[in-house]
Amino acid sequence: MKKELYHLTIANLDPAAPELGTKGKVVSGPCLHYSAPSAGGWGIVRTAMLVPESVLLFVAPHGCGRHGSVSSIQLGLRSRIRYMDITEEDLVLGSHMDRIPAVVEDILSCLSKRPPAFFICASCIDDLLASDYKNLCRRLTERYGMPFVDCHMNPITANSSMPPALNIQRSLYDFLCKEKNTRVPKDTLNVIGHFSPINPNGEFFSLMNEAGFEKVLQLSACQTFEQFMEMRHSSHNLLIKPFGRVACQEMERHLGIPWHKEFIRYHPEGIRRGYEGLEAFLERKVSWQSCYESCMDSISQWRRRLKGLRVGVGIGVNGSPFEIAMALALCGVEISFLLSDAIMEYEWESIAQLKQSFPDVPVYTSYHPSMSMAEAVPEEADVTIGFSASYVCPSSKLFTLDADDQHYGFEAFTALLQGVEDALNSDISARALLYTKGLVV
């Protein structure tokens, strides 16, 4: 007899429930979290390479270095990344820290042009040893007159107050804070926290332009380091994903740039409230009303096309699986199951609404050991959103909705529904996509 997969239902989810453990983890108690050695995607090294023209030195044992090297080749980043192997003897004696300056000198001497920015990336072993990479970067910055910034590949800190996703974004924007030239405030808006440029066909850019901003600046859209440095002169920061919170705090502290969070949402009412919150923060008129009306007018059409469709939503989607489920339910979609490893504070509002319509929908988690005992969840779905949902429901059609495609504003609602409909008519292989997107190394 097969053991039932551990799960909670939507009705069971409660901020005070002991089943949620610490930091909202959807588990029944302490569980090991398996960090797959083949994992790719938007890891630390790839994210660091968002800083244009930068170079990265990865200081790590053979296994970590090999993984990073193969990943960088798959993603076309190999020419900008260098590796320094460290041995067991290095770690015992700490001698590898003494060798890094000479390795940096060798790298710079081999490059035809000195890079404007240099990352030194440490692995979890150095973090466990408390190796002082910040002081090392400070000394290298003084020596070469160019900014050196530390970053850390450390999955052990995943459930700490500074997990890898927050730490790497802090490192990215640290270059703005380190710049010595005088900051000259400009009427531009920075968007922080995401990995790929926001879809330019959405209404967000035109609304910001009408609100008086000369430009909307995004790190992922910058082609040169000089363009990236323009972000330090912006008048406001808009945080659209939680990963950039510490970066925004640091820019406010060092550069005086105020920030406001309005995370990616797909439900029209959530998007509307987001624009209202943005208006209050910017103290400017944002003319979102006609976009909202068009969005609401389209719901009846989407209901005719999608009503009764069974959809499962997984971990790793570009947004909250609970909020995405609410947006889908608005158009008559049946929610088959959800996956979530940890519930963030802003997601409880969507959970409260889901309890009214879908109290019995199961919520699974990859943290629990029982998930490794089954090939699939018992629920069926026509479409699954996110690779994790597709993995546990292999008969479904896949809509990735990942960080490679960034939507924001009312355009995100349309993109979500169109993506679900397109997935029904797609024969795309989830396995092939895993390798195409560099999610498996």
Short mmCIF file of C-alpha atoms in Angstrom, two decimals:
data_model
loop_
_atom_site.label_atom_id
_atom_site.label_comp_id
_atom_site.label_asym_id
_atom_site.label_seq_id
_atom_site.Cartn_x
_atom_site.Cartn_y
_atom_site.Cartn_z
CA MET A 1 0.00 0.00 0.00
CA LYS A 2 1.39 3.35 -1.04
CA LYS A 3 1.89 5.96 1.64
CA GLU A 4 -0.20 9.09 1.11
CA LEU A 5 1.82 12.10 0.02
CA TYR A 6 2.14 14.66 2.76
CA HIS A 7 0.10 17.78 2.07
CA LEU A 8 -2.08 20.42 3.64
CA THR A 9 -5.30 21.72 2.17
CA ILE A 10 -5.98 25.39 1.54
CA ALA A 11 -8.39 25.28 4.51
CA ASN A 12 -5.56 24.02 6.77
CA LEU A 13 -3.20 26.86 5.96
CA ASP A 14 -3.01 29.31 8.83
CA PRO A 15 -0.19 31.63 9.96
CA ALA A 16 -0.44 30.22 13.49
CA ALA A 17 -0.59 26.55 12.47
CA PRO A 18 2.31 24.50 13.92
CA GLU A 19 2.45 22.51 10.67
CA LEU A 20 3.93 25.54 8.96
CA GLY A 21 7.00 25.50 11.19
CA THR A 22 9.36 28.47 10.89
CA LYS A 23 9.28 31.05 8.11
CA GLY A 24 6.00 29.63 6.75
CA LYS A 25 7.51 26.37 5.51
CA VAL A 26 4.76 23.94 4.47
CA VAL A 27 6.13 20.95 6.39
CA SER A 28 5.03 18.82 9.35
CA GLY A 29 8.35 19.20 11.16
CA PRO A 30 12.10 19.54 10.55
CA CYS A 31 13.03 18.06 7.16
CA LEU A 32 16.20 18.05 5.12
CA HIS A 33 15.97 20.13 1.95
CA TYR A 34 17.62 18.35 -0.95
CA SER A 35 19.74 20.73 -3.03
CA ALA A 36 20.21 18.94 -6.36
CA PRO A 37 23.81 19.00 -7.66
CA SER A 38 22.42 19.29 -11.20
CA ALA A 39 20.38 22.43 -10.50
CA GLY A 40 20.84 25.30 -12.95
CA GLY A 41 18.60 28.25 -13.78
CA TRP A 42 19.08 31.67 -12.18
CA GLY A 43 21.81 30.61 -9.79
CA ILE A 44 24.31 32.89 -8.12
CA VAL A 45 26.87 32.99 -10.93
CA ARG A 46 24.30 33.58 -13.70
CA THR A 47 22.63 36.31 -11.66
CA ALA A 48 25.97 38.03 -11.02
CA MET A 49 26.55 38.15 -14.76
CA LEU A 50 23.58 40.51 -15.09
CA VAL A 51 26.08 43.30 -14.34
CA PRO A 52 27.24 44.12 -17.87
CA GLU A 53 30.95 43.84 -18.76
CA SER A 54 31.76 42.40 -15.32
CA VAL A 55 34.13 39.49 -14.64
CA LEU A 56 33.72 36.87 -11.92
CA LEU A 57 36.29 34.72 -10.13
CA PHE A 58 34.69 31.66 -8.53
CA VAL A 59 36.78 30.34 -5.63
CA ALA A 60 35.58 26.83 -4.86
CA PRO A 61 36.39 23.10 -4.63
CA HIS A 62 36.46 21.00 -7.82
CA GLY A 63 32.82 19.85 -7.67
CA CYS A 64 31.33 23.34 -7.35
CA GLY A 65 33.72 24.72 -9.96
CA ARG A 66 32.92 21.95 -12.44
CA HIS A 67 29.18 22.54 -12.03
CA GLY A 68 29.59 26.28 -12.50
CA SER A 69 31.85 25.86 -15.52
CA VAL A 70 29.45 23.56 -17.37
CA SER A 71 26.55 25.87 -16.54
CA SER A 72 28.42 28.93 -17.83
CA ILE A 73 29.17 27.16 -21.12
CA GLN A 74 25.49 26.25 -21.55
CA LEU A 75 24.46 29.86 -20.92
CA GLY A 76 27.19 31.43 -23.10
CA LEU A 77 28.93 33.14 -20.16
CA ARG A 78 32.19 31.19 -20.04
CA SER A 79 34.36 34.04 -21.36
CA ARG A 80 33.49 36.21 -18.34
CA ILE A 81 34.01 33.65 -15.58
CA ARG A 82 37.26 32.30 -14.12
CA TYR A 83 37.78 29.53 -11.58
CA MET A 84 40.25 28.99 -8.79
CA ASP A 85 40.29 25.46 -7.36
CA ILE A 86 40.81 25.08 -3.64
CA THR A 87 41.99 21.90 -1.94
CA GLU A 88 41.43 20.38 1.47
CA GLU A 89 44.88 21.63 2.48
CA ASP A 90 43.93 25.17 1.38
CA LEU A 91 40.86 25.06 3.58
CA VAL A 92 42.73 23.75 6.63
CA LEU A 93 45.48 26.35 6.34
CA GLY A 94 43.46 29.18 4.81
CA SER A 95 46.22 29.58 2.22
CA HIS A 96 43.80 30.01 -0.68
CA MET A 97 42.90 33.48 0.60
CA ASP A 98 46.54 34.49 0.19
CA ARG A 99 46.58 33.20 -3.40
CA ILE A 100 43.52 35.11 -4.62
CA PRO A 101 45.30 38.49 -5.24
CA ALA A 102 47.86 36.78 -7.51
CA VAL A 103 45.09 35.00 -9.42
CA VAL A 104 43.26 38.31 -9.88
CA GLU A 105 46.49 39.85 -11.22
CA ASP A 106 46.84 36.99 -13.72
CA ILE A 107 43.25 37.39 -14.89
CA LEU A 108 43.56 41.14 -15.41
CA SER A 109 46.86 40.76 -17.26
CA CYS A 110 45.26 38.28 -19.70
CA LEU A 111 42.28 40.46 -20.55
CA SER A 112 42.56 42.82 -23.52
CA LYS A 113 40.49 45.41 -21.65
CA ARG A 114 40.24 45.94 -17.92
CA PRO A 115 36.66 45.20 -16.77
CA PRO A 116 34.73 47.97 -15.02
CA ALA A 117 33.56 45.56 -12.29
CA PHE A 118 34.91 42.40 -10.67
CA PHE A 119 33.05 39.80 -8.58
CA ILE A 120 34.80 37.34 -6.27
CA CYS A 121 32.42 34.50 -5.48
CA ALA A 122 32.86 32.29 -2.42
CA SER A 123 31.33 28.87 -1.84
CA CYS A 124 29.56 27.64 1.30
CA ILE A 125 32.79 26.11 2.63
CA ASP A 126 34.40 29.54 2.91
CA ASP A 127 31.28 30.90 4.59
CA LEU A 128 31.45 28.10 7.16
CA LEU A 129 35.09 29.03 7.78
CA ALA A 130 34.15 32.74 8.06
CA SER A 131 36.68 33.70 5.37
CA ASP A 132 36.78 37.48 5.08
CA TYR A 133 35.95 38.21 1.45
CA LYS A 134 34.68 41.70 2.18
CA ASN A 135 38.06 42.81 3.48
CA LEU A 136 39.76 41.09 0.54
CA CYS A 137 37.55 42.97 -1.93
CA ARG A 138 38.21 46.24 -0.12
CA ARG A 139 41.98 45.76 -0.46
CA LEU A 140 41.68 44.79 -4.15
CA THR A 141 39.50 47.84 -4.83
CA GLU A 142 42.18 50.08 -3.28
CA ARG A 143 44.94 48.35 -5.23
CA TYR A 144 43.37 48.49 -8.70
CA GLY A 145 41.07 51.51 -8.44
CA MET A 146 38.11 49.53 -9.74
CA PRO A 147 35.21 48.05 -7.74
CA PHE A 148 35.52 44.51 -6.40
CA VAL A 149 32.41 43.00 -4.79
CA ASP A 150 31.99 39.71 -2.95
CA CYS A 151 29.14 37.30 -3.64
CA HIS A 152 28.30 33.94 -2.08
CA MET A 153 27.01 30.61 -3.37
CA ASN A 154 25.73 29.17 -0.13
CA PRO A 155 22.55 27.04 -0.19
CA ILE A 156 23.02 26.34 3.54
CA THR A 157 21.70 29.86 4.22
CA ALA A 158 18.46 29.24 2.28
CA ASN A 159 16.31 29.55 5.41
CA SER A 160 18.34 32.30 7.09
CA SER A 161 17.67 36.03 7.23
CA MET A 162 20.06 36.48 4.28
CA PRO A 163 19.38 33.64 1.81
CA PRO A 164 21.38 33.43 -1.44
CA ALA A 165 18.67 35.15 -3.53
CA LEU A 166 18.75 38.28 -1.34
CA ASN A 167 22.51 38.24 -0.89
CA ILE A 168 23.33 38.14 -4.60
CA GLN A 169 20.98 41.06 -5.36
CA ARG A 170 22.70 43.00 -2.58
CA SER A 171 26.00 42.28 -4.31
CA LEU A 172 24.71 43.38 -7.73
CA TYR A 173 23.63 46.81 -6.58
CA ASP A 174 26.62 47.24 -4.27
CA PHE A 175 28.47 48.58 -7.32
CA LEU A 176 26.09 51.55 -7.36
CA CYS A 177 26.76 52.22 -3.69
CA LYS A 178 30.55 51.98 -4.07
CA GLU A 179 30.78 54.53 -6.88
CA LYS A 180 32.63 57.65 -5.63
CA ASN A 181 31.33 60.16 -8.18
CA THR A 182 28.66 62.58 -6.98
CA ARG A 183 25.11 61.39 -7.35
CA VAL A 184 22.97 63.70 -9.50
CA PRO A 185 19.26 62.89 -8.93
CA LYS A 186 17.30 62.44 -12.17
CA ASP A 187 13.63 61.88 -12.96
CA THR A 188 14.07 58.18 -13.68
CA LEU A 189 12.58 55.12 -12.00
CA ASN A 190 14.53 51.95 -11.13
CA VAL A 191 12.77 48.58 -11.14
CA ILE A 192 14.52 46.14 -8.79
CA GLY A 193 14.44 42.42 -7.97
CA HIS A 194 13.78 40.66 -11.28
CA PHE A 195 16.08 38.86 -13.71
CA SER A 196 14.75 39.59 -17.22
CA PRO A 197 13.50 42.87 -18.72
CA ILE A 198 9.79 43.60 -18.28
CA ASN A 199 7.78 42.97 -21.43
CA PRO A 200 8.00 46.29 -23.32
CA ASN A 201 4.54 45.77 -24.86
CA GLY A 202 2.78 46.17 -21.51
CA GLU A 203 1.18 49.37 -20.25
CA PHE A 204 3.69 49.92 -17.41
CA PHE A 205 6.26 51.92 -19.39
CA SER A 206 3.76 54.25 -21.03
CA LEU A 207 2.05 54.89 -17.68
CA MET A 208 5.37 55.75 -16.05
CA ASN A 209 6.23 58.02 -18.97
CA GLU A 210 2.87 59.80 -18.64
CA ALA A 211 3.56 60.15 -14.90
CA GLY A 212 6.63 62.24 -15.77
CA PHE A 213 9.53 59.79 -15.66
CA GLU A 214 12.12 60.22 -18.39
CA LYS A 215 13.07 56.53 -18.29
CA VAL A 216 12.38 53.28 -16.49
CA LEU A 217 15.74 51.64 -15.73
CA GLN A 218 16.32 47.92 -15.19
CA LEU A 219 19.62 46.15 -14.60
CA SER A 220 18.63 43.30 -16.91
CA ALA A 221 18.07 45.78 -19.77
CA CYS A 222 21.47 47.49 -19.41
CA GLN A 223 23.97 46.75 -22.19
CA THR A 224 26.99 48.48 -20.63
CA PHE A 225 28.31 49.09 -17.14
CA GLU A 226 27.94 52.82 -17.75
CA GLN A 227 24.21 52.37 -18.39
CA PHE A 228 23.95 50.35 -15.20
CA MET A 229 25.62 53.13 -13.21
CA GLU A 230 22.90 55.54 -14.36
CA MET A 231 20.59 53.75 -11.93
CA ARG A 232 22.35 55.38 -8.98
CA HIS A 233 20.97 58.76 -10.08
CA SER A 234 17.29 57.68 -10.17
CA SER A 235 14.75 59.36 -7.93
CA HIS A 236 12.81 56.23 -6.91
CA ASN A 237 13.21 52.45 -6.62
CA LEU A 238 10.30 50.08 -7.28
CA LEU A 239 10.75 46.57 -5.86
CA ILE A 240 8.73 44.00 -7.83
CA LYS A 241 10.19 40.77 -6.39
CA PRO A 242 11.19 40.03 -2.78
CA PHE A 243 14.78 39.14 -3.75
CA GLY A 244 15.77 42.81 -4.06
CA ARG A 245 14.64 44.00 -0.63
CA VAL A 246 18.10 44.24 0.95
CA ALA A 247 19.48 45.91 -2.19
CA CYS A 248 16.77 48.58 -1.95
CA GLN A 249 17.52 49.11 1.74
CA GLU A 250 21.22 49.52 1.00
CA MET A 251 20.58 52.00 -1.83
CA GLU A 252 18.34 54.04 0.43
CA ARG A 253 21.03 54.06 3.13
CA HIS A 254 23.99 54.89 0.86
CA LEU A 255 22.36 56.83 -1.99
CA GLY A 256 19.21 58.22 -0.43
CA ILE A 257 16.90 56.59 -3.02
CA PRO A 258 13.47 55.89 -1.48
CA TRP A 259 11.86 52.56 -2.37
CA HIS A 260 8.46 50.96 -2.45
CA LYS A 261 7.38 47.36 -2.97
CA GLU A 262 4.60 46.33 -5.32
CA PHE A 263 5.24 42.70 -6.16
CA ILE A 264 4.28 41.02 -9.41
CA ARG A 265 0.58 40.23 -9.41
CA TYR A 266 -1.76 38.60 -11.92
CA HIS A 267 -5.20 39.23 -10.42
CA PRO A 268 -6.71 42.48 -11.80
CA GLU A 269 -7.75 43.71 -8.35
CA GLY A 270 -4.28 43.14 -6.96
CA ILE A 271 -2.75 44.96 -9.92
CA ARG A 272 -5.16 47.85 -9.43
CA ARG A 273 -4.22 48.16 -5.77
CA GLY A 274 -0.57 47.99 -6.79
CA TYR A 275 -0.93 50.99 -9.06
CA GLU A 276 -2.81 52.87 -6.33
CA GLY A 277 0.02 52.14 -3.91
CA LEU A 278 2.57 53.24 -6.49
CA GLU A 279 0.67 56.50 -7.02
CA ALA A 280 0.79 57.24 -3.30
CA PHE A 281 4.51 56.49 -3.13
CA LEU A 282 5.44 58.53 -6.20
CA GLU A 283 2.99 61.34 -5.35
CA ARG A 284 2.14 61.44 -9.05
CA LYS A 285 -0.94 60.65 -11.08
CA VAL A 286 -0.76 57.22 -12.74
CA SER A 287 -3.56 56.85 -15.30
CA TRP A 288 -4.23 53.12 -14.93
CA GLN A 289 -8.05 53.27 -14.97
CA SER A 290 -8.65 52.55 -18.68
CA CYS A 291 -6.21 49.61 -18.54
CA TYR A 292 -8.11 48.21 -15.56
CA GLU A 293 -11.45 48.55 -17.32
CA SER A 294 -10.13 46.78 -20.44
CA CYS A 295 -8.77 44.02 -18.26
CA MET A 296 -12.08 43.53 -16.45
CA ASP A 297 -14.01 43.61 -19.73
CA SER A 298 -11.88 40.71 -21.03
CA ILE A 299 -12.81 38.36 -18.16
CA SER A 300 -16.10 37.15 -19.70
CA GLN A 301 -14.27 36.22 -22.91
CA TRP A 302 -11.58 34.34 -20.99
CA ARG A 303 -14.24 32.51 -18.98
CA ARG A 304 -15.80 31.19 -22.19
CA ARG A 305 -12.39 29.93 -23.34
CA LEU A 306 -11.01 28.51 -20.09
CA LYS A 307 -13.96 27.56 -17.86
CA GLY A 308 -13.61 24.06 -16.43
CA LEU A 309 -9.94 23.74 -17.34
CA ARG A 310 -7.95 21.92 -14.63
CA VAL A 311 -4.68 23.62 -13.68
CA GLY A 312 -1.94 22.89 -11.14
CA VAL A 313 0.50 25.63 -10.04
CA GLY A 314 4.00 24.89 -8.79
CA ILE A 315 7.04 26.29 -7.02
CA GLY A 316 9.42 28.51 -8.98
CA VAL A 317 6.78 30.35 -11.00
CA ASN A 318 7.28 34.05 -11.53
CA GLY A 319 4.96 35.17 -8.76
CA SER A 320 2.91 33.65 -5.96
CA PRO A 321 1.25 30.29 -6.78
CA PHE A 322 -1.67 31.28 -4.52
CA GLU A 323 -2.19 34.65 -6.19
CA ILE A 324 -1.89 33.04 -9.64
CA ALA A 325 -4.55 30.51 -8.59
CA MET A 326 -6.86 33.40 -7.63
CA ALA A 327 -6.40 35.03 -11.04
CA LEU A 328 -7.14 31.74 -12.81
CA ALA A 329 -10.23 31.07 -10.68
CA LEU A 330 -11.60 34.46 -11.75
CA CYS A 331 -11.84 33.01 -15.26
CA GLY A 332 -13.52 29.76 -14.30
CA VAL A 333 -10.41 27.61 -14.09
CA GLU A 334 -10.50 24.66 -11.67
CA ILE A 335 -7.45 24.52 -9.38
CA SER A 336 -6.26 20.89 -9.15
CA PHE A 337 -3.34 21.32 -6.75
CA LEU A 338 -0.65 23.76 -5.64
CA LEU A 339 2.98 23.38 -4.61
CA SER A 340 4.65 25.67 -2.10
CA ASP A 341 7.74 25.30 0.08
CA ALA A 342 7.24 28.48 2.10
CA ILE A 343 4.42 30.99 2.38
CA MET A 344 5.44 34.63 2.23
CA GLU A 345 3.65 37.28 4.25
CA TYR A 346 1.95 38.91 1.25
CA GLU A 347 0.47 35.57 0.12
CA TRP A 348 -1.92 35.19 3.06
CA GLU A 349 -4.42 37.57 1.46
CA SER A 350 -4.76 35.27 -1.56
CA ILE A 351 -4.94 32.19 0.68
CA ALA A 352 -7.82 33.75 2.64
CA GLN A 353 -9.75 34.26 -0.61
CA LEU A 354 -8.95 30.77 -1.90
CA LYS A 355 -10.37 29.27 1.30
CA GLN A 356 -13.81 30.54 0.28
CA SER A 357 -13.84 28.82 -3.13
CA PHE A 358 -11.22 26.05 -3.02
CA PRO A 359 -10.83 24.96 0.64
CA ASP A 360 -10.06 21.33 -0.25
CA VAL A 361 -7.33 21.97 -2.84
CA PRO A 362 -4.16 20.14 -1.72
CA VAL A 363 -0.92 22.05 -1.20
CA TYR A 364 2.17 19.84 -1.62
CA THR A 365 5.76 20.69 -0.75
CA SER A 366 9.08 19.45 -2.08
CA TYR A 367 10.52 19.69 1.44
CA HIS A 368 8.72 16.58 2.65
CA PRO A 369 10.43 13.17 2.13
CA SER A 370 7.18 11.52 1.00
CA MET A 371 7.38 13.46 -2.28
CA SER A 372 10.33 11.33 -3.35
CA MET A 373 8.25 8.16 -2.96
CA ALA A 374 5.75 8.83 -5.75
CA GLU A 375 5.94 9.42 -9.48
CA ALA A 376 2.92 11.73 -9.50
CA VAL A 377 0.31 13.36 -7.30
CA PRO A 378 -3.14 11.72 -7.45
CA GLU A 379 -4.82 14.83 -8.83
CA GLU A 380 -5.12 15.33 -12.59
CA ALA A 381 -4.57 18.57 -14.48
CA ASP A 382 -4.87 19.66 -18.10
CA VAL A 383 -2.16 22.30 -17.72
CA THR A 384 0.52 22.73 -15.08
CA ILE A 385 2.28 26.05 -14.47
CA GLY A 386 5.94 25.71 -13.52
CA PHE A 387 8.36 22.81 -13.91
CA SER A 388 7.76 21.49 -10.39
CA ALA A 389 4.03 21.10 -11.05
CA SER A 390 4.71 19.45 -14.40
CA TYR A 391 7.12 17.01 -12.75
CA VAL A 392 4.49 15.70 -10.33
CA CYS A 393 1.76 15.67 -13.00
CA PRO A 394 3.58 14.42 -16.12
CA SER A 395 0.44 13.88 -18.22
CA SER A 396 -0.34 17.62 -18.25
CA LYS A 397 0.72 20.30 -20.70
CA LEU A 398 3.40 22.68 -19.39
CA PHE A 399 3.35 26.47 -19.14
CA THR A 400 6.67 27.53 -17.62
CA LEU A 401 5.86 31.12 -16.45
CA ASP A 402 9.40 31.45 -15.13
CA ALA A 403 11.84 34.29 -14.51
CA ASP A 404 12.98 34.33 -18.15
CA ASP A 405 9.75 36.09 -19.15
CA GLN A 406 8.91 39.10 -17.01
CA HIS A 407 5.43 40.61 -16.98
CA TYR A 408 4.14 43.46 -14.86
CA GLY A 409 0.88 45.35 -14.60
CA PHE A 410 -2.39 44.42 -16.29
CA GLU A 411 -0.43 42.88 -19.16
CA ALA A 412 0.56 40.11 -16.72
CA PHE A 413 -3.10 39.00 -16.40
CA THR A 414 -3.41 38.59 -20.17
CA ALA A 415 -0.01 36.89 -20.43
CA LEU A 416 -1.00 34.35 -17.75
CA LEU A 417 -4.26 33.36 -19.44
CA GLN A 418 -2.82 33.37 -22.94
CA GLY A 419 0.06 31.21 -21.73
CA VAL A 420 -2.35 28.65 -20.27
CA GLU A 421 -4.38 28.54 -23.49
CA ASP A 422 -1.27 28.26 -25.66
CA ALA A 423 0.01 25.39 -23.52
CA LEU A 424 -3.09 23.35 -24.40
CA ASN A 425 -2.09 23.41 -28.06
CA SER A 426 1.62 22.90 -27.47
CA ASP A 427 3.59 19.68 -27.84
CA ILE A 428 6.66 21.11 -26.13
CA SER A 429 8.65 18.65 -24.06
CA ALA A 430 9.26 19.54 -20.41
CA ARG A 431 12.48 17.52 -20.53
CA ALA A 432 13.79 19.43 -23.55
CA LEU A 433 12.87 22.76 -21.94
CA LEU A 434 14.80 21.88 -18.79
CA TYR A 435 18.00 21.73 -20.83
CA THR A 436 17.15 24.60 -23.21
CA LYS A 437 16.65 26.95 -20.25
CA GLY A 438 19.78 25.71 -18.48
CA LEU A 439 17.79 24.37 -15.52
CA VAL A 440 19.76 21.12 -15.53
CA VAL A 441 23.54 21.02 -15.72
#
